[in-house]
Amino acid sequence: MSDKILFYETDHWDIYLARTQAYLGYCGIYLKRKAKTMSEINPEEWRDFQQLVKKLESALKSSFKATMFNWACLMNMSYRNDPPTPQVHWHFIPRYRNEVKFAGEVFPDTEFGGPADFYREKIVSEEVLKQIIDEIKKHL
Amino acid sequence: MSDKILFYETDHWDIYLARTQAYLGYCGIYLKRKAKTMSEINPEEWRDFQQLVKKLESALKSSFKATMFNWACLMNMSYRNDPPTPQVHWHFIPRYRNEVKFAGEVFPDTEFGGPADFYREKIVSEEVLKQIIDEIKKHL
């Protein structure tokens, strides 16, 4: 996730909002410490992550009535570099059976019921990004 | 993951090999207890999962020299049902910079460096599936 806004943190994880909001509330969750694989996440970091999962799922239910959530630790893009530059992070992708209207924008999840399309973009203004963050943070 | 073979288990998780092996060693990891969301995974189940992550990543490095791994908890397909029927499970997708030859088959990861294609299939024989399982289990 290249273009993103830091808006929240826990002891071990930084939470960013993606600037492209094809899925309303799409976040990237980055381990603060350097780590290249899921195997390297330590027990304390897992415990912290577990709490964060609950918080984020609950917050996105409250803020935008998300239907369900995809969680994925992929790191594919970093393997286009030589040498690769993986850094452990999660994609948190709220999914919506019905389109959502927020801040004057419409967010349709055109792939609902199937895999998210990481190449589909929805560019919104800085003001809309700020409103999305404010709405999520109300519930964190 | 509809068509799959149970080949290993931990206290809380069942590990299946996918019958379609577009990504050599592709597994589905299902929580044994009924649970619909990641938020419902309890601390003991997370601890057990954490150990399994290490075991599987290490095993797939040893058995097939996987380059890296995707982990994803999606549950998209179950939302095509009415009512939806989500059950917490992980997709464990070994990814390969170079194609792998095993049991007389060639396994090219044609999407390496980008998202896995969940719709790309590679059908192999029961005998090849058995050999893949045997090879992974040597290292578990």
PDB file of C-alpha atoms in Angstrom:
ATOM      1  CA  MET A   1       0.000   0.000   0.000  1.00  0.00           C
ATOM      2  CA  SER A   2       2.012   2.927  -1.240  1.00  0.00           C
ATOM      3  CA  ASP A   3      -0.129   5.980  -0.597  1.00  0.00           C
ATOM      4  CA  LYS A   4      -1.685   6.145   2.831  1.00  0.00           C
ATOM      5  CA  ILE A   5      -2.416   8.292   5.896  1.00  0.00           C
ATOM      6  CA  LEU A   6      -1.376   7.309   9.433  1.00  0.00           C
ATOM      7  CA  PHE A   7      -4.373   7.887  11.718  1.00  0.00           C
ATOM      8  CA  TYR A   8      -4.128   5.485  14.660  1.00  0.00           C
ATOM      9  CA  GLU A   9      -1.657   3.250  16.463  1.00  0.00           C
ATOM     10  CA  THR A  10      -1.347   0.548  19.072  1.00  0.00           C
ATOM     11  CA  ASP A  11       1.800  -0.539  20.926  1.00  0.00           C
ATOM     12  CA  HIS A  12       3.042  -2.579  17.979  1.00  0.00           C
ATOM     13  CA  TRP A  13       1.007  -1.596  14.921  1.00  0.00           C
ATOM     14  CA  ASP A  14       0.504   1.573  12.870  1.00  0.00           C
ATOM     15  CA  ILE A  15      -2.889   1.949  11.183  1.00  0.00           C
ATOM     16  CA  TYR A  16      -3.149   3.846   7.894  1.00  0.00           C
ATOM     17  CA  LEU A  17      -6.109   4.742   5.729  1.00  0.00           C
ATOM     18  CA  ALA A  18      -5.501   3.951   2.056  1.00  0.00           C
ATOM     19  CA  ARG A  19      -5.826   7.039  -0.139  1.00  0.00           C
ATOM     20  CA  THR A  20      -7.722   4.974  -2.690  1.00  0.00           C
ATOM     21  CA  GLN A  21     -11.033   3.979  -1.137  1.00  0.00           C
ATOM     22  CA  ALA A  22     -12.466   1.400  -3.557  1.00  0.00           C
ATOM     23  CA  TYR A  23     -13.608  -0.313  -0.332  1.00  0.00           C
ATOM     24  CA  LEU A  24     -14.789   2.307   2.139  1.00  0.00           C
ATOM     25  CA  GLY A  25     -12.542   2.216   5.207  1.00  0.00           C
ATOM     26  CA  TYR A  26      -9.748   0.203   3.546  1.00  0.00           C
ATOM     27  CA  CYS A  27      -6.764   0.274   5.931  1.00  0.00           C
ATOM     28  CA  GLY A  28      -3.160  -0.901   5.997  1.00  0.00           C
ATOM     29  CA  ILE A  29      -1.864  -2.123   9.353  1.00  0.00           C
ATOM     30  CA  TYR A  30       1.922  -2.114   9.627  1.00  0.00           C
ATOM     31  CA  LEU A  31       4.102  -3.746  12.255  1.00  0.00           C
ATOM     32  CA  LYS A  32       6.232  -0.968  13.748  1.00  0.00           C
ATOM     33  CA  ARG A  33       9.272  -3.211  14.105  1.00  0.00           C
ATOM     34  CA  LYS A  34      11.091  -4.545  11.040  1.00  0.00           C
ATOM     35  CA  ALA A  35       9.867  -8.048  10.132  1.00  0.00           C
ATOM     36  CA  LYS A  36       9.740  -9.810   6.806  1.00  0.00           C
ATOM     37  CA  THR A  37       7.390 -12.752   7.414  1.00  0.00           C
ATOM     38  CA  MET A  38       4.334 -13.677   9.471  1.00  0.00           C
ATOM     39  CA  SER A  39       6.538 -16.226  11.273  1.00  0.00           C
ATOM     40  CA  GLU A  40       8.480 -13.330  12.794  1.00  0.00           C
ATOM     41  CA  ILE A  41       5.452 -11.765  14.533  1.00  0.00           C
ATOM     42  CA  ASN A  42       6.048 -12.410  18.239  1.00  0.00           C
ATOM     43  CA  PRO A  43       3.414 -13.420  20.831  1.00  0.00           C
ATOM     44  CA  GLU A  44       3.039  -9.919  22.251  1.00  0.00           C
ATOM     45  CA  GLU A  45       2.569  -8.463  18.771  1.00  0.00           C
ATOM     46  CA  TRP A  46      -0.039 -11.141  17.998  1.00  0.00           C
ATOM     47  CA  ARG A  47      -1.931 -10.310  21.216  1.00  0.00           C
ATOM     48  CA  ASP A  48      -1.916  -6.645  20.311  1.00  0.00           C
ATOM     49  CA  PHE A  49      -3.088  -7.465  16.784  1.00  0.00           C
ATOM     50  CA  GLN A  50      -5.921  -9.609  18.106  1.00  0.00           C
ATOM     51  CA  GLN A  51      -7.286  -6.669  20.102  1.00  0.00           C
ATOM     52  CA  LEU A  52      -6.954  -4.433  17.073  1.00  0.00           C
ATOM     53  CA  VAL A  53      -8.937  -6.864  14.889  1.00  0.00           C
ATOM     54  CA  LYS A  54     -11.850  -6.627  17.302  1.00  0.00           C
ATOM     55  CA  LYS A  55     -11.633  -2.846  17.521  1.00  0.00           C
ATOM     56  CA  LEU A  56     -11.481  -2.286  13.769  1.00  0.00           C
ATOM     57  CA  GLU A  57     -14.224  -4.761  12.864  1.00  0.00           C
ATOM     58  CA  SER A  58     -16.484  -3.244  15.490  1.00  0.00           C
ATOM     59  CA  ALA A  59     -15.649   0.328  14.424  1.00  0.00           C
ATOM     60  CA  LEU A  60     -16.360  -0.311  10.739  1.00  0.00           C
ATOM     61  CA  LYS A  61     -19.637  -1.996  11.580  1.00  0.00           C
ATOM     62  CA  SER A  62     -20.620   1.081  13.590  1.00  0.00           C
ATOM     63  CA  SER A  63     -19.338   3.741  11.226  1.00  0.00           C
ATOM     64  CA  PHE A  64     -20.318   2.414   7.779  1.00  0.00           C
ATOM     65  CA  LYS A  65     -22.325  -0.766   8.449  1.00  0.00           C
ATOM     66  CA  ALA A  66     -19.750  -2.935   6.656  1.00  0.00           C
ATOM     67  CA  THR A  67     -21.197  -6.372   5.811  1.00  0.00           C
ATOM     68  CA  MET A  68     -18.011  -8.351   6.470  1.00  0.00           C
ATOM     69  CA  PHE A  69     -14.231  -8.038   6.328  1.00  0.00           C
ATOM     70  CA  ASN A  70     -11.247  -9.408   4.422  1.00  0.00           C
ATOM     71  CA  TRP A  71      -7.891  -9.628   6.211  1.00  0.00           C
ATOM     72  CA  ALA A  72      -4.768 -10.375   4.214  1.00  0.00           C
ATOM     73  CA  CYS A  73      -1.013 -10.344   4.759  1.00  0.00           C
ATOM     74  CA  LEU A  74       0.401 -10.519   1.241  1.00  0.00           C
ATOM     75  CA  MET A  75       3.568  -8.452   0.632  1.00  0.00           C
ATOM     76  CA  ASN A  76       3.551  -9.347  -3.072  1.00  0.00           C
ATOM     77  CA  MET A  77       4.584  -5.974  -4.462  1.00  0.00           C
ATOM     78  CA  SER A  78       7.807  -5.807  -2.461  1.00  0.00           C
ATOM     79  CA  TYR A  79       9.029  -8.868  -4.390  1.00  0.00           C
ATOM     80  CA  ARG A  80       9.100  -6.764  -7.531  1.00  0.00           C
ATOM     81  CA  ASN A  81      12.154  -5.095  -5.990  1.00  0.00           C
ATOM     82  CA  ASP A  82      15.611  -6.634  -6.170  1.00  0.00           C
ATOM     83  CA  PRO A  83      16.401  -7.410  -3.436  1.00  0.00           C
ATOM     84  CA  PRO A  84      12.816  -7.717  -2.109  1.00  0.00           C
ATOM     85  CA  THR A  85      11.761  -5.330   0.668  1.00  0.00           C
ATOM     86  CA  PRO A  86       8.939  -7.066   2.551  1.00  0.00           C
ATOM     87  CA  GLN A  87       7.590  -5.460   5.713  1.00  0.00           C
ATOM     88  CA  VAL A  88       4.823  -7.256   7.612  1.00  0.00           C
ATOM     89  CA  HIS A  89       1.493  -5.500   7.134  1.00  0.00           C
ATOM     90  CA  TRP A  90      -2.169  -6.394   6.857  1.00  0.00           C
ATOM     91  CA  HIS A  91      -4.759  -5.301   4.370  1.00  0.00           C
ATOM     92  CA  PHE A  92      -8.022  -4.691   6.218  1.00  0.00           C
ATOM     93  CA  ILE A  93     -10.761  -4.528   3.604  1.00  0.00           C
ATOM     94  CA  PRO A  94     -14.328  -3.809   4.693  1.00  0.00           C
ATOM     95  CA  ARG A  95     -16.794  -5.330   2.215  1.00  0.00           C
ATOM     96  CA  TYR A  96     -20.330  -4.130   1.489  1.00  0.00           C
ATOM     97  CA  ARG A  97     -23.328  -5.967   0.122  1.00  0.00           C
ATOM     98  CA  ASN A  98     -24.946  -2.600  -0.685  1.00  0.00           C
ATOM     99  CA  GLU A  99     -23.309   0.605  -1.834  1.00  0.00           C
ATOM    100  CA  VAL A 100     -22.641   3.169   0.871  1.00  0.00           C
ATOM    101  CA  LYS A 101     -23.147   6.919   0.597  1.00  0.00           C
ATOM    102  CA  PHE A 102     -20.848   9.032   2.749  1.00  0.00           C
ATOM    103  CA  ALA A 103     -19.529  12.584   2.594  1.00  0.00           C
ATOM    104  CA  GLY A 104     -21.209  13.191  -0.751  1.00  0.00           C
ATOM    105  CA  GLU A 105     -19.572  10.141  -2.358  1.00  0.00           C
ATOM    106  CA  VAL A 106     -20.951   6.751  -3.364  1.00  0.00           C
ATOM    107  CA  PHE A 107     -18.904   3.636  -2.565  1.00  0.00           C
ATOM    108  CA  PRO A 108     -20.095   0.528  -4.436  1.00  0.00           C
ATOM    109  CA  ASP A 109     -18.345  -2.789  -3.679  1.00  0.00           C
ATOM    110  CA  THR A 110     -18.608  -4.117  -7.210  1.00  0.00           C
ATOM    111  CA  GLU A 111     -16.782  -7.357  -6.318  1.00  0.00           C
ATOM    112  CA  PHE A 112     -18.842  -8.270  -3.232  1.00  0.00           C
ATOM    113  CA  GLY A 113     -19.068 -12.069  -2.888  1.00  0.00           C
ATOM    114  CA  GLY A 114     -15.666 -12.488  -4.548  1.00  0.00           C
ATOM    115  CA  PRO A 115     -12.026 -11.422  -4.076  1.00  0.00           C
ATOM    116  CA  ALA A 116     -11.266  -7.703  -3.731  1.00  0.00           C
ATOM    117  CA  ASP A 117      -9.779  -6.094  -6.829  1.00  0.00           C
ATOM    118  CA  PHE A 118      -6.524  -4.499  -5.673  1.00  0.00           C
ATOM    119  CA  TYR A 119      -6.239  -2.641  -8.964  1.00  0.00           C
ATOM    120  CA  ARG A 120      -9.639  -0.896  -8.783  1.00  0.00           C
ATOM    121  CA  GLU A 121      -9.130   2.666  -7.568  1.00  0.00           C
ATOM    122  CA  LYS A 122     -11.433   5.243  -6.090  1.00  0.00           C
ATOM    123  CA  ILE A 123      -9.772   8.588  -5.614  1.00  0.00           C
ATOM    124  CA  VAL A 124     -11.455  10.954  -3.176  1.00  0.00           C
ATOM    125  CA  SER A 125     -10.502  14.409  -1.899  1.00  0.00           C
ATOM    126  CA  GLU A 126      -8.357  15.100   1.174  1.00  0.00           C
ATOM    127  CA  GLU A 127     -11.497  16.442   2.857  1.00  0.00           C
ATOM    128  CA  VAL A 128     -13.382  13.175   2.254  1.00  0.00           C
ATOM    129  CA  LEU A 129     -10.408  11.138   3.527  1.00  0.00           C
ATOM    130  CA  LYS A 130     -10.421  13.282   6.669  1.00  0.00           C
ATOM    131  CA  GLN A 131     -14.147  12.687   7.178  1.00  0.00           C
ATOM    132  CA  ILE A 132     -13.692   8.919   6.758  1.00  0.00           C
ATOM    133  CA  ILE A 133     -10.918   8.934   9.376  1.00  0.00           C
ATOM    134  CA  ASP A 134     -12.973  11.070  11.774  1.00  0.00           C
ATOM    135  CA  GLU A 135     -15.933   8.724  11.432  1.00  0.00           C
ATOM    136  CA  ILE A 136     -13.823   5.598  12.086  1.00  0.00           C
ATOM    137  CA  LYS A 137     -12.025   7.208  15.041  1.00  0.00           C
ATOM    138  CA  LYS A 138     -15.338   8.028  16.699  1.00  0.00           C
ATOM    139  CA  HIS A 139     -15.714   4.273  17.226  1.00  0.00           C
ATOM    140  CA  LEU A 140     -12.141   3.262  18.116  1.00  0.00           C
TER     141      LEU A 140
ATOM    142  CA  MET B   1     -12.304 -23.464  -0.603  1.00  0.00           C
ATOM    143  CA  SER B   2     -14.787 -26.109  -1.707  1.00  0.00           C
ATOM    144  CA  ASP B   3     -12.708 -29.111  -2.754  1.00  0.00           C
ATOM    145  CA  LYS B   4      -9.954 -30.049  -0.350  1.00  0.00           C
ATOM    146  CA  ILE B   5      -8.225 -32.859   1.550  1.00  0.00           C
ATOM    147  CA  LEU B   6      -7.768 -32.856   5.345  1.00  0.00           C
ATOM    148  CA  PHE B   7      -4.165 -33.831   6.064  1.00  0.00           C
ATOM    149  CA  TYR B   8      -3.105 -32.289   9.378  1.00  0.00           C
ATOM    150  CA  GLU B   9      -4.582 -30.703  12.500  1.00  0.00           C
ATOM    151  CA  THR B  10      -3.709 -28.770  15.620  1.00  0.00           C
ATOM    152  CA  ASP B  11      -5.830 -28.348  18.765  1.00  0.00           C
ATOM    153  CA  HIS B  12      -8.013 -25.695  17.139  1.00  0.00           C
ATOM    154  CA  TRP B  13      -7.376 -25.768  13.393  1.00  0.00           C
ATOM    155  CA  ASP B  14      -7.866 -28.281  10.569  1.00  0.00           C
ATOM    156  CA  ILE B  15      -5.418 -28.040   7.677  1.00  0.00           C
ATOM    157  CA  TYR B  16      -6.549 -29.020   4.182  1.00  0.00           C
ATOM    158  CA  LEU B  17      -4.706 -29.189   0.890  1.00  0.00           C
ATOM    159  CA  ALA B  18      -6.628 -27.537  -1.947  1.00  0.00           C
ATOM    160  CA  ARG B  19      -7.329 -29.940  -4.802  1.00  0.00           C
ATOM    161  CA  THR B  20      -6.467 -27.198  -7.272  1.00  0.00           C
ATOM    162  CA  GLN B  21      -2.759 -26.460  -6.916  1.00  0.00           C
ATOM    163  CA  ALA B  22      -2.255 -23.292  -8.968  1.00  0.00           C
ATOM    164  CA  TYR B  23       0.130 -22.391  -6.124  1.00  0.00           C
ATOM    165  CA  LEU B  24       2.041 -25.497  -5.043  1.00  0.00           C
ATOM    166  CA  GLY B  25       1.148 -26.305  -1.429  1.00  0.00           C
ATOM    167  CA  TYR B  26      -1.945 -24.072  -1.307  1.00  0.00           C
ATOM    168  CA  CYS B  27      -3.780 -24.896   1.935  1.00  0.00           C
ATOM    169  CA  GLY B  28      -7.018 -23.971   3.682  1.00  0.00           C
ATOM    170  CA  ILE B  29      -6.850 -23.699   7.476  1.00  0.00           C
ATOM    171  CA  TYR B  30     -10.240 -23.980   9.175  1.00  0.00           C
ATOM    172  CA  LEU B  31     -11.139 -23.172  12.767  1.00  0.00           C
ATOM    173  CA  LYS B  32     -12.682 -26.343  14.215  1.00  0.00           C
ATOM    174  CA  ARG B  33     -15.224 -24.409  16.273  1.00  0.00           C
ATOM    175  CA  LYS B  34     -18.003 -22.468  14.575  1.00  0.00           C
ATOM    176  CA  ALA B  35     -17.049 -18.781  14.199  1.00  0.00           C
ATOM    177  CA  LYS B  36     -18.122 -16.223  11.633  1.00  0.00           C
ATOM    178  CA  THR B  37     -15.584 -13.415  12.011  1.00  0.00           C
ATOM    179  CA  MET B  38     -11.919 -12.876  12.882  1.00  0.00           C
ATOM    180  CA  SER B  39     -13.119 -10.999  15.982  1.00  0.00           C
ATOM    181  CA  GLU B  40     -14.467 -14.275  17.360  1.00  0.00           C
ATOM    182  CA  ILE B  41     -11.088 -16.075  17.337  1.00  0.00           C
ATOM    183  CA  ASN B  42     -10.163 -16.424  21.018  1.00  0.00           C
ATOM    184  CA  PRO B  43      -6.683 -15.962  22.537  1.00  0.00           C
ATOM    185  CA  GLU B  44      -5.974 -19.700  22.789  1.00  0.00           C
ATOM    186  CA  GLU B  45      -6.962 -20.198  19.134  1.00  0.00           C
ATOM    187  CA  TRP B  46      -4.722 -17.277  18.125  1.00  0.00           C
ATOM    188  CA  ARG B  47      -1.777 -18.791  20.044  1.00  0.00           C
ATOM    189  CA  ASP B  48      -2.332 -22.108  18.320  1.00  0.00           C
ATOM    190  CA  PHE B  49      -2.576 -20.349  14.939  1.00  0.00           C
ATOM    191  CA  GLN B  50       0.659 -18.468  15.570  1.00  0.00           C
ATOM    192  CA  GLN B  51       2.527 -21.752  16.067  1.00  0.00           C
ATOM    193  CA  LEU B  52       0.941 -23.167  12.933  1.00  0.00           C
ATOM    194  CA  VAL B  53       2.049 -20.155  10.861  1.00  0.00           C
ATOM    195  CA  LYS B  54       5.649 -20.845  11.815  1.00  0.00           C
ATOM    196  CA  LYS B  55       5.334 -24.575  11.130  1.00  0.00           C
ATOM    197  CA  LEU B  56       3.720 -24.163   7.717  1.00  0.00           C
ATOM    198  CA  GLU B  57       6.016 -21.404   6.491  1.00  0.00           C
ATOM    199  CA  SER B  58       9.043 -23.428   7.567  1.00  0.00           C
ATOM    200  CA  ALA B  59       7.673 -26.647   6.032  1.00  0.00           C
ATOM    201  CA  LEU B  60       6.938 -25.055   2.647  1.00  0.00           C
ATOM    202  CA  LYS B  61      10.380 -23.465   2.565  1.00  0.00           C
ATOM    203  CA  SER B  62      11.907 -26.896   3.182  1.00  0.00           C
ATOM    204  CA  SER B  63       9.668 -28.938   0.907  1.00  0.00           C
ATOM    205  CA  PHE B  64       9.305 -26.732  -2.181  1.00  0.00           C
ATOM    206  CA  LYS B  65      11.586 -23.724  -1.569  1.00  0.00           C
ATOM    207  CA  ALA B  66       8.636 -21.311  -1.618  1.00  0.00           C
ATOM    208  CA  THR B  67       9.824 -17.703  -2.043  1.00  0.00           C
ATOM    209  CA  MET B  68       7.239 -16.129   0.271  1.00  0.00           C
ATOM    210  CA  PHE B  69       3.677 -16.577   1.529  1.00  0.00           C
ATOM    211  CA  ASN B  70       0.270 -14.933   1.333  1.00  0.00           C
ATOM    212  CA  TRP B  71      -2.119 -15.346   4.258  1.00  0.00           C
ATOM    213  CA  ALA B  72      -5.734 -14.285   3.894  1.00  0.00           C
ATOM    214  CA  CYS B  73      -8.983 -14.644   5.807  1.00  0.00           C
ATOM    215  CA  LEU B  74     -11.638 -13.651   3.282  1.00  0.00           C
ATOM    216  CA  MET B  75     -14.902 -15.660   3.425  1.00  0.00           C
ATOM    217  CA  ASN B  76     -16.258 -13.851   0.373  1.00  0.00           C
ATOM    218  CA  MET B  77     -17.922 -16.802  -1.314  1.00  0.00           C
ATOM    219  CA  SER B  78     -20.128 -17.643   1.659  1.00  0.00           C
ATOM    220  CA  TYR B  79     -21.835 -14.264   1.193  1.00  0.00           C
ATOM    221  CA  ARG B  80     -23.221 -15.510  -2.105  1.00  0.00           C
ATOM    222  CA  ASN B  81     -25.525 -17.673   0.032  1.00  0.00           C
ATOM    223  CA  ASP B  82     -28.700 -16.308   1.598  1.00  0.00           C
ATOM    224  CA  PRO B  83     -28.323 -16.301   4.539  1.00  0.00           C
ATOM    225  CA  PRO B  84     -24.507 -16.148   4.385  1.00  0.00           C
ATOM    226  CA  THR B  85     -22.585 -19.113   5.835  1.00  0.00           C
ATOM    227  CA  PRO B  86     -19.167 -17.761   6.864  1.00  0.00           C
ATOM    228  CA  GLN B  87     -16.800 -20.041   8.745  1.00  0.00           C
ATOM    229  CA  VAL B  88     -13.422 -18.647   9.814  1.00  0.00           C
ATOM    230  CA  HIS B  89     -10.643 -20.057   7.659  1.00  0.00           C
ATOM    231  CA  TRP B  90      -7.334 -18.932   6.224  1.00  0.00           C
ATOM    232  CA  HIS B  91      -5.947 -19.218   2.748  1.00  0.00           C
ATOM    233  CA  PHE B  92      -2.255 -20.106   2.972  1.00  0.00           C
ATOM    234  CA  ILE B  93      -0.758 -19.465  -0.455  1.00  0.00           C
ATOM    235  CA  PRO B  94       2.918 -20.247  -1.046  1.00  0.00           C
ATOM    236  CA  ARG B  95       4.314 -18.025  -3.810  1.00  0.00           C
ATOM    237  CA  TYR B  96       7.228 -18.801  -6.117  1.00  0.00           C
ATOM    238  CA  ARG B  97       9.565 -16.533  -8.018  1.00  0.00           C
ATOM    239  CA  ASN B  98      10.582 -19.489 -10.220  1.00  0.00           C
ATOM    240  CA  GLU B  99       8.454 -22.388 -11.403  1.00  0.00           C
ATOM    241  CA  VAL B 100       8.741 -25.592  -9.401  1.00  0.00           C
ATOM    242  CA  LYS B 101       8.914 -29.122 -10.784  1.00  0.00           C
ATOM    243  CA  PHE B 102       7.513 -31.830  -8.533  1.00  0.00           C
ATOM    244  CA  ALA B 103       6.038 -35.297  -9.074  1.00  0.00           C
ATOM    245  CA  GLY B 104       6.269 -34.938 -12.839  1.00  0.00           C
ATOM    246  CA  GLU B 105       4.306 -31.671 -12.853  1.00  0.00           C
ATOM    247  CA  VAL B 106       5.374 -28.069 -13.418  1.00  0.00           C
ATOM    248  CA  PHE B 107       3.957 -25.366 -11.129  1.00  0.00           C
ATOM    249  CA  PRO B 108       4.504 -21.829 -12.474  1.00  0.00           C
ATOM    250  CA  ASP B 109       3.346 -18.911 -10.281  1.00  0.00           C
ATOM    251  CA  THR B 110       2.281 -16.711 -13.173  1.00  0.00           C
ATOM    252  CA  GLU B 111       1.120 -13.907 -10.845  1.00  0.00           C
ATOM    253  CA  PHE B 112       4.255 -13.695  -8.680  1.00  0.00           C
ATOM    254  CA  GLY B 113       4.796 -10.103  -7.503  1.00  0.00           C
ATOM    255  CA  GLY B 114       1.039  -9.462  -7.560  1.00  0.00           C
ATOM    256  CA  PRO B 115      -2.188 -10.787  -6.006  1.00  0.00           C
ATOM    257  CA  ALA B 116      -2.937 -14.504  -6.347  1.00  0.00           C
ATOM    258  CA  ASP B 117      -5.591 -15.358  -8.930  1.00  0.00           C
ATOM    259  CA  PHE B 118      -8.227 -17.346  -7.048  1.00  0.00           C
ATOM    260  CA  TYR B 119      -9.866 -18.321 -10.321  1.00  0.00           C
ATOM    261  CA  ARG B 120      -6.759 -19.883 -11.933  1.00  0.00           C
ATOM    262  CA  GLU B 121      -6.933 -23.662 -11.554  1.00  0.00           C
ATOM    263  CA  LYS B 122      -4.369 -26.394 -11.779  1.00  0.00           C
ATOM    264  CA  ILE B 123      -5.890 -29.839 -11.572  1.00  0.00           C
ATOM    265  CA  VAL B 124      -3.523 -32.666 -10.656  1.00  0.00           C
ATOM    266  CA  SER B 125      -4.101 -36.376 -10.030  1.00  0.00           C
ATOM    267  CA  GLU B 126      -4.916 -37.931  -6.649  1.00  0.00           C
ATOM    268  CA  GLU B 127      -1.457 -39.488  -6.710  1.00  0.00           C
ATOM    269  CA  VAL B 128       0.222 -36.083  -7.135  1.00  0.00           C
ATOM    270  CA  LEU B 129      -1.917 -34.589  -4.350  1.00  0.00           C
ATOM    271  CA  LYS B 130      -0.798 -37.467  -2.104  1.00  0.00           C
ATOM    272  CA  GLN B 131       2.861 -36.827  -2.946  1.00  0.00           C
ATOM    273  CA  ILE B 132       2.468 -33.097  -2.187  1.00  0.00           C
ATOM    274  CA  ILE B 133       0.928 -33.921   1.198  1.00  0.00           C
ATOM    275  CA  ASP B 134       3.631 -36.485   1.994  1.00  0.00           C
ATOM    276  CA  GLU B 135       6.345 -33.972   1.142  1.00  0.00           C
ATOM    277  CA  ILE B 136       4.816 -31.223   3.326  1.00  0.00           C
ATOM    278  CA  LYS B 137       4.219 -33.616   6.237  1.00  0.00           C
ATOM    279  CA  LYS B 138       7.883 -34.652   6.229  1.00  0.00           C
ATOM    280  CA  HIS B 139       8.613 -31.145   7.501  1.00  0.00           C
ATOM    281  CA  LEU B 140       5.733 -30.568   9.911  1.00  0.00           C
TER     282      LEU B 140
END
